[in-house]
């Protein structure tokens, strides 16, 4: 398969073919036929894949790879964006194949591109419309509230940071062909003189840890870990192609270990400790490509290189509650009244408190109750629906989703009591805006310093100096596929459930992680979210150490609901970085980017890692530090002082969060977004208070990310100040929108 943006090659194809002794350009009819055929090919593959998905979802249990694919399958506007990109990609493939039979001379990469022909392909595939910047002059309340997809956050570049645009790159991509083929695609190809190791082999030899071997973080709670996942789900989601079969040769990625995009299966090494079939592989789908339309398509690097789509906005705007898609955002609201509320479950409550609504999509993905209880007589329930499709991924994450939907509704009701003249739309938008402010404060004040350490927080993020429209806030590929995945090493192998005294819950005990995936029934029938929230704030995070990195729940039992091959999160992470062309020229390229030393041998790498044995094992696998996959190199480094990542990831994470903040026109501290009194209230927001207000928990740690043994540092909810909404009181006659 060819890159959608392989423009230099396209320049030759579209310049034409030789006709006798003269060059003649391809006529428009030829181009149109190729595009039409490409559209038919893609549509047929999508139809085949959708029918296969429906069949799988009706089965009792899906394969682990199916569950991951369902989570990453694009929908709504994202699906439209991916479809246009794949139309264009396949149109270029067909044009190349057909012109090859007519025109035999070697491709000259310096030939000029025919702008008119390129525009024809872009227009017919829909790619031109995907990157056309919309006007902000007709957008209602563009200066008062964020648009749901963050279009027009930047008035000068209206798509900057918006949903369904490409990730940015801070270093040029590194594909084996310079365009789209990932490193490791050809297992015999050498890099810096060495072949790359299989990612599953690296996982086996470097990361393997038994559940009972893990080490415990004495400082941080498990809530800090899940809040990191929660934040990631506000910032990054890379969709897979909707097709499960190759466009070029029609193979089914679920049924073959052949590499043909979008199939990029993970090969299993000999003598694998878990997977005994040497011909087996772990299914892996490449991320969907993004549309490109020439040198204006990307702000960094060569527009010929394959890019990937981020279906979320680049801003901390709580999209995992509200959704970055207009249609879903509307569907998540309770529009049966004019109260500005989010929709909640109409079938069940959590001891009188709200639960998330069920999806209306017919699916058995969450039908895990009978297997989880070993009782075939029990009724299954549908998945929950939220602003992010990964809401059901694990029950800890689902509990946090529930907590913040309740908080939105609490805010909307309190704002209505304060301003009974406000319309439902005003109540919804103001509650949403406050929620965004909450999360920005909590993330930068409470969460990031525990990850980066205070010194790196000051160096990499620094104090806020105001909004800068010239800052690119887009999420970088390296952040999404490598650096922010450090937290996988901090997840406990169990989801803890604790009683009112923060002891193990007798009726609903803690569950191993593989029994917590897609198990939303546990919130409905097993005590609600309170035992889970207590488990998050009352138990410690796992500590990432060089000896005990990734436990078996994530390395050998990920999404294990059947007897099919479970996934390996470590292998997935490294394969994803290769898929995205993230390695640059390897680990050292990113060390150089961060102005860190670049080790050249075992001795120097041993000094960087403060571990000569680990350095030797890495060099035995990779041959040179230059080849080390960045995710692995980053998680192997010793922590910065006071943090939970090494210098490389502290640099990348800190740089990303600085750009997210400084490039956000609606950042809570930016003058005009909130009043001075409102900012003072937001600055005092307490996650502990949010827990108190939306659960029946009565004693909490004052700082829920900081571990405190029971009896030390716990505070009664009655002693935690309420969030002050009085600055939002708006008397009638102050330009307020009146309710009908």
Short mmCIF file of C-alpha atoms in Angstrom, two decimals, residues 286-533:
data_model
loop_
_atom_site.label_atom_id
_atom_site.label_comp_id
_atom_site.label_asym_id
_atom_site.label_seq_id
_atom_site.Cartn_x
_atom_site.Cartn_y
_atom_site.Cartn_z
CA UNK A 286 -1.72 -0.11 11.44
CA UNK A 287 -3.08 3.28 12.43
CA UNK A 288 -5.18 4.97 9.77
CA UNK A 289 -3.45 7.54 7.55
CA UNK A 290 -4.31 11.22 7.35
CA UNK A 291 -5.16 13.25 4.27
CA UNK A 292 -2.42 15.51 2.88
CA UNK A 293 -2.66 18.20 0.23
CA UNK A 294 0.84 19.44 -0.44
CA UNK A 295 3.23 21.68 1.37
CA UNK A 296 0.48 23.47 3.28
CA UNK A 297 -0.75 20.21 4.82
CA UNK A 298 1.74 20.05 7.68
CA UNK A 299 3.69 22.62 9.56
CA UNK A 300 6.66 20.37 10.11
CA UNK A 301 8.72 18.24 7.78
CA UNK A 302 8.10 16.66 4.43
CA UNK A 303 4.42 16.43 3.47
CA UNK A 304 5.25 13.27 1.51
CA UNK A 305 5.56 11.22 4.69
CA UNK A 306 2.67 9.19 6.10
CA UNK A 307 0.96 10.89 9.02
CA UNK A 308 -1.62 9.59 11.49
CA UNK A 309 -4.89 11.09 12.69
CA UNK A 310 -5.66 12.21 16.21
CA UNK A 311 -9.42 11.92 16.51
CA UNK A 312 -9.43 14.02 19.70
CA UNK A 313 -8.66 17.67 20.32
CA UNK A 314 -5.20 18.68 21.55
CA UNK A 315 -6.61 20.53 24.56
CA UNK A 316 -7.58 19.63 28.10
CA UNK A 317 -11.30 20.17 27.52
CA UNK A 318 -12.77 17.01 29.10
CA UNK A 319 -13.70 15.56 25.75
CA UNK A 320 -13.89 12.14 27.38
CA UNK A 321 -17.08 13.41 29.07
CA UNK A 322 -18.49 15.58 26.28
CA UNK A 323 -17.02 14.05 23.06
CA UNK A 324 -15.25 15.95 20.27
CA UNK A 325 -17.96 14.85 17.80
CA UNK A 326 -21.02 17.07 17.36
CA UNK A 327 -23.53 14.26 16.94
CA UNK A 328 -22.29 12.20 19.90
CA UNK A 329 -21.95 15.31 22.08
CA UNK A 330 -25.62 16.05 21.46
CA UNK A 331 -26.58 12.42 22.09
CA UNK A 332 -24.83 12.43 25.48
CA UNK A 333 -26.97 15.31 26.74
CA UNK A 334 -30.32 15.08 28.48
CA UNK A 335 -32.43 17.15 26.10
CA UNK A 336 -35.75 16.06 27.61
CA UNK A 337 -35.57 19.16 29.80
CA UNK A 338 -33.87 22.55 29.75
CA UNK A 339 -31.52 21.95 32.67
CA UNK A 340 -28.18 21.53 30.88
CA UNK A 341 -27.69 17.99 32.19
CA UNK A 342 -25.79 15.03 30.82
CA UNK A 343 -27.85 11.91 30.10
CA UNK A 344 -27.67 9.14 32.71
CA UNK A 345 -28.78 5.52 32.95
CA UNK A 346 -32.55 5.02 32.95
CA UNK A 347 -32.43 1.38 34.07
CA UNK A 348 -30.09 1.35 37.06
CA UNK A 349 -28.68 3.63 39.75
CA UNK A 350 -25.76 3.34 42.12
CA UNK A 351 -27.62 3.34 45.43
CA UNK A 352 -29.62 6.30 44.16
CA UNK A 353 -26.68 8.03 42.44
CA UNK A 354 -26.31 8.31 38.69
CA UNK A 355 -24.67 5.77 36.40
CA UNK A 356 -23.59 6.26 32.82
CA UNK A 357 -26.16 5.57 30.10
CA UNK A 358 -26.08 2.40 28.05
CA UNK A 359 -25.07 2.48 24.42
CA UNK A 360 -27.75 1.79 21.85
CA UNK A 361 -25.22 -0.06 19.66
CA UNK A 362 -25.92 -3.77 19.55
CA UNK A 363 -22.77 -5.38 20.93
CA UNK A 364 -21.66 -8.19 23.19
CA UNK A 365 -18.30 -6.58 23.93
CA UNK A 366 -19.31 -6.01 27.57
CA UNK A 367 -21.15 -9.31 27.91
CA UNK A 368 -18.64 -10.64 30.44
CA UNK A 369 -20.86 -11.16 33.48
CA UNK A 370 -21.65 -14.83 32.97
CA UNK A 371 -18.01 -15.70 32.41
CA UNK A 372 -16.88 -13.47 35.28
CA UNK A 373 -19.29 -15.10 37.73
CA UNK A 374 -19.36 -18.58 36.15
CA UNK A 375 -23.15 -18.33 36.15
CA UNK A 376 -24.82 -18.72 32.76
CA UNK A 377 -28.25 -17.81 34.18
CA UNK A 378 -27.38 -14.15 34.78
CA UNK A 379 -28.46 -11.37 32.46
CA UNK A 380 -25.83 -9.40 30.56
CA UNK A 381 -25.96 -5.63 30.17
CA UNK A 382 -24.84 -3.35 27.34
CA UNK A 383 -21.69 -1.25 27.41
CA UNK A 384 -21.81 2.27 28.82
CA UNK A 385 -21.51 5.21 26.45
CA UNK A 386 -19.46 8.35 27.12
CA UNK A 387 -17.51 11.00 25.27
CA UNK A 388 -14.64 8.56 24.75
CA UNK A 389 -15.21 5.09 23.35
CA UNK A 390 -12.69 3.53 25.77
CA UNK A 391 -14.98 4.17 28.75
CA UNK A 392 -15.53 0.42 29.34
CA UNK A 393 -11.86 -0.55 29.02
CA UNK A 394 -11.44 -1.16 32.76
CA UNK A 395 -13.72 -0.63 35.74
CA UNK A 396 -11.41 1.89 37.42
CA UNK A 397 -11.55 4.11 34.37
CA UNK A 398 -15.32 3.63 34.16
CA UNK A 399 -15.66 4.75 37.78
CA UNK A 400 -13.77 7.98 37.03
CA UNK A 401 -15.99 8.61 33.98
CA UNK A 402 -19.02 8.19 36.22
CA UNK A 403 -17.59 10.52 38.87
CA UNK A 404 -17.14 13.40 36.44
CA UNK A 405 -20.47 13.00 34.66
CA UNK A 406 -22.07 13.28 38.09
CA UNK A 407 -19.98 16.39 38.76
CA UNK A 408 -21.17 18.03 35.54
CA UNK A 409 -24.77 17.43 36.57
CA UNK A 410 -24.10 18.69 40.10
CA UNK A 411 -22.60 21.88 38.65
CA UNK A 412 -25.50 22.36 36.23
CA UNK A 413 -28.05 22.02 39.02
CA UNK A 414 -26.11 24.37 41.30
CA UNK A 415 -25.74 26.95 38.53
CA UNK A 416 -29.47 26.80 37.85
CA UNK A 417 -30.20 27.41 41.53
CA UNK A 418 -27.85 30.40 41.34
CA UNK A 419 -29.15 31.64 37.98
CA UNK A 420 -32.70 30.37 37.43
CA UNK A 421 -33.00 32.63 34.38
CA UNK A 422 -30.25 30.76 32.47
CA UNK A 423 -31.29 28.52 29.60
CA UNK A 424 -30.37 24.85 29.45
CA UNK A 425 -27.76 25.61 26.80
CA UNK A 426 -26.15 28.24 29.00
CA UNK A 427 -26.13 25.87 31.97
CA UNK A 428 -24.53 23.09 29.89
CA UNK A 429 -21.86 25.36 28.42
CA UNK A 430 -20.94 26.99 31.73
CA UNK A 431 -20.74 23.63 33.54
CA UNK A 432 -18.62 22.28 30.69
CA UNK A 433 -16.37 25.33 30.86
CA UNK A 434 -15.91 24.94 34.64
CA UNK A 435 -15.13 21.24 34.18
CA UNK A 436 -12.42 22.17 31.70
CA UNK A 437 -10.95 24.62 34.20
CA UNK A 438 -11.06 21.94 36.93
CA UNK A 439 -9.08 19.52 34.86
CA UNK A 440 -6.49 22.04 33.77
CA UNK A 441 -5.83 23.03 37.38
CA UNK A 442 -5.73 19.46 38.73
CA UNK A 443 -3.52 18.23 35.90
CA UNK A 444 -0.88 20.96 36.18
CA UNK A 445 -1.04 21.60 39.93
CA UNK A 446 -1.53 18.09 41.31
CA UNK A 447 -0.67 15.50 38.66
CA UNK A 448 2.24 16.68 36.52
CA UNK A 449 4.59 17.63 39.40
CA UNK A 450 4.33 14.06 40.69
CA UNK A 451 5.36 12.76 37.26
CA UNK A 452 8.02 15.29 36.29
CA UNK A 453 9.29 16.38 39.70
CA UNK A 454 9.23 20.02 40.76
CA UNK A 455 12.53 20.93 39.09
CA UNK A 456 11.64 19.48 35.69
CA UNK A 457 8.17 20.97 36.03
CA UNK A 458 9.76 24.40 36.28
CA UNK A 459 12.30 23.76 33.53
CA UNK A 460 10.04 22.08 30.98
CA UNK A 461 6.61 23.58 31.69
CA UNK A 462 7.41 26.77 33.58
CA UNK A 463 4.98 29.47 34.71
CA UNK A 464 2.11 30.61 32.52
CA UNK A 465 2.94 33.73 30.50
CA UNK A 466 -0.22 34.02 28.42
CA UNK A 467 -1.79 32.66 25.26
CA UNK A 468 0.41 32.62 22.16
CA UNK A 469 -1.34 32.01 18.85
CA UNK A 470 2.01 31.05 17.31
CA UNK A 471 2.46 28.03 19.62
CA UNK A 472 1.51 24.72 18.03
CA UNK A 473 -0.51 22.84 20.68
CA UNK A 474 -1.04 19.70 18.59
CA UNK A 475 -0.19 16.40 20.20
CA UNK A 476 3.14 15.07 18.99
CA UNK A 477 3.43 11.57 17.64
CA UNK A 478 6.23 10.76 20.08
CA UNK A 479 4.12 11.84 23.07
CA UNK A 480 1.12 9.78 21.99
CA UNK A 481 2.92 6.59 21.00
CA UNK A 482 5.80 6.54 23.46
CA UNK A 483 6.33 9.09 26.23
CA UNK A 484 2.87 9.25 27.81
CA UNK A 485 2.66 5.47 27.72
CA UNK A 486 5.15 5.39 30.60
CA UNK A 487 2.16 4.96 32.91
CA UNK A 488 1.55 1.42 31.69
CA UNK A 489 4.43 0.48 33.99
CA UNK A 490 2.59 1.95 37.01
CA UNK A 491 -0.69 0.03 36.73
CA UNK A 492 -1.40 -2.46 39.47
CA UNK A 493 -2.29 -6.04 38.44
CA UNK A 494 -5.56 -5.68 40.37
CA UNK A 495 -8.42 -3.23 40.55
CA UNK A 496 -8.86 -2.77 44.27
CA UNK A 497 -12.29 -2.55 45.91
CA UNK A 498 -12.37 -1.38 49.52
CA UNK A 499 -15.09 -1.03 52.15
CA UNK A 500 -15.99 2.02 54.28
CA UNK A 501 -12.92 1.40 56.47
CA UNK A 502 -10.60 1.09 53.47
CA UNK A 503 -10.16 -2.64 54.02
CA UNK A 504 -10.63 -5.29 51.38
CA UNK A 505 -14.34 -5.43 50.50
CA UNK A 506 -15.69 -8.74 51.74
CA UNK A 507 -18.71 -8.92 49.47
CA UNK A 508 -17.05 -7.44 46.38
CA UNK A 509 -13.31 -8.12 46.64
CA UNK A 510 -10.61 -6.77 44.38
CA UNK A 511 -10.32 -8.31 40.93
CA UNK A 512 -7.32 -9.08 38.77
CA UNK A 513 -7.05 -6.73 35.84
CA UNK A 514 -7.93 -9.27 33.17
CA UNK A 515 -11.27 -9.70 34.96
CA UNK A 516 -11.80 -5.92 35.04
CA UNK A 517 -11.75 -5.32 31.28
CA UNK A 518 -15.16 -4.52 29.75
CA UNK A 519 -16.82 -5.48 33.03
CA UNK A 520 -19.17 -2.52 33.57
CA UNK A 521 -21.67 -4.96 35.09
CA UNK A 522 -19.51 -4.88 38.22
CA UNK A 523 -20.49 -1.23 38.75
CA UNK A 524 -24.18 -2.05 38.30
CA UNK A 525 -24.43 -5.23 40.37
CA UNK A 526 -21.38 -5.15 42.67
CA UNK A 527 -21.50 -2.07 44.85
CA UNK A 528 -21.22 0.80 42.37
CA UNK A 529 -18.22 3.11 42.10
CA UNK A 530 -17.53 3.75 45.80
CA UNK A 531 -15.47 0.59 46.45
CA UNK A 532 -13.45 1.32 43.29
CA UNK A 533 -12.82 4.98 44.15
#
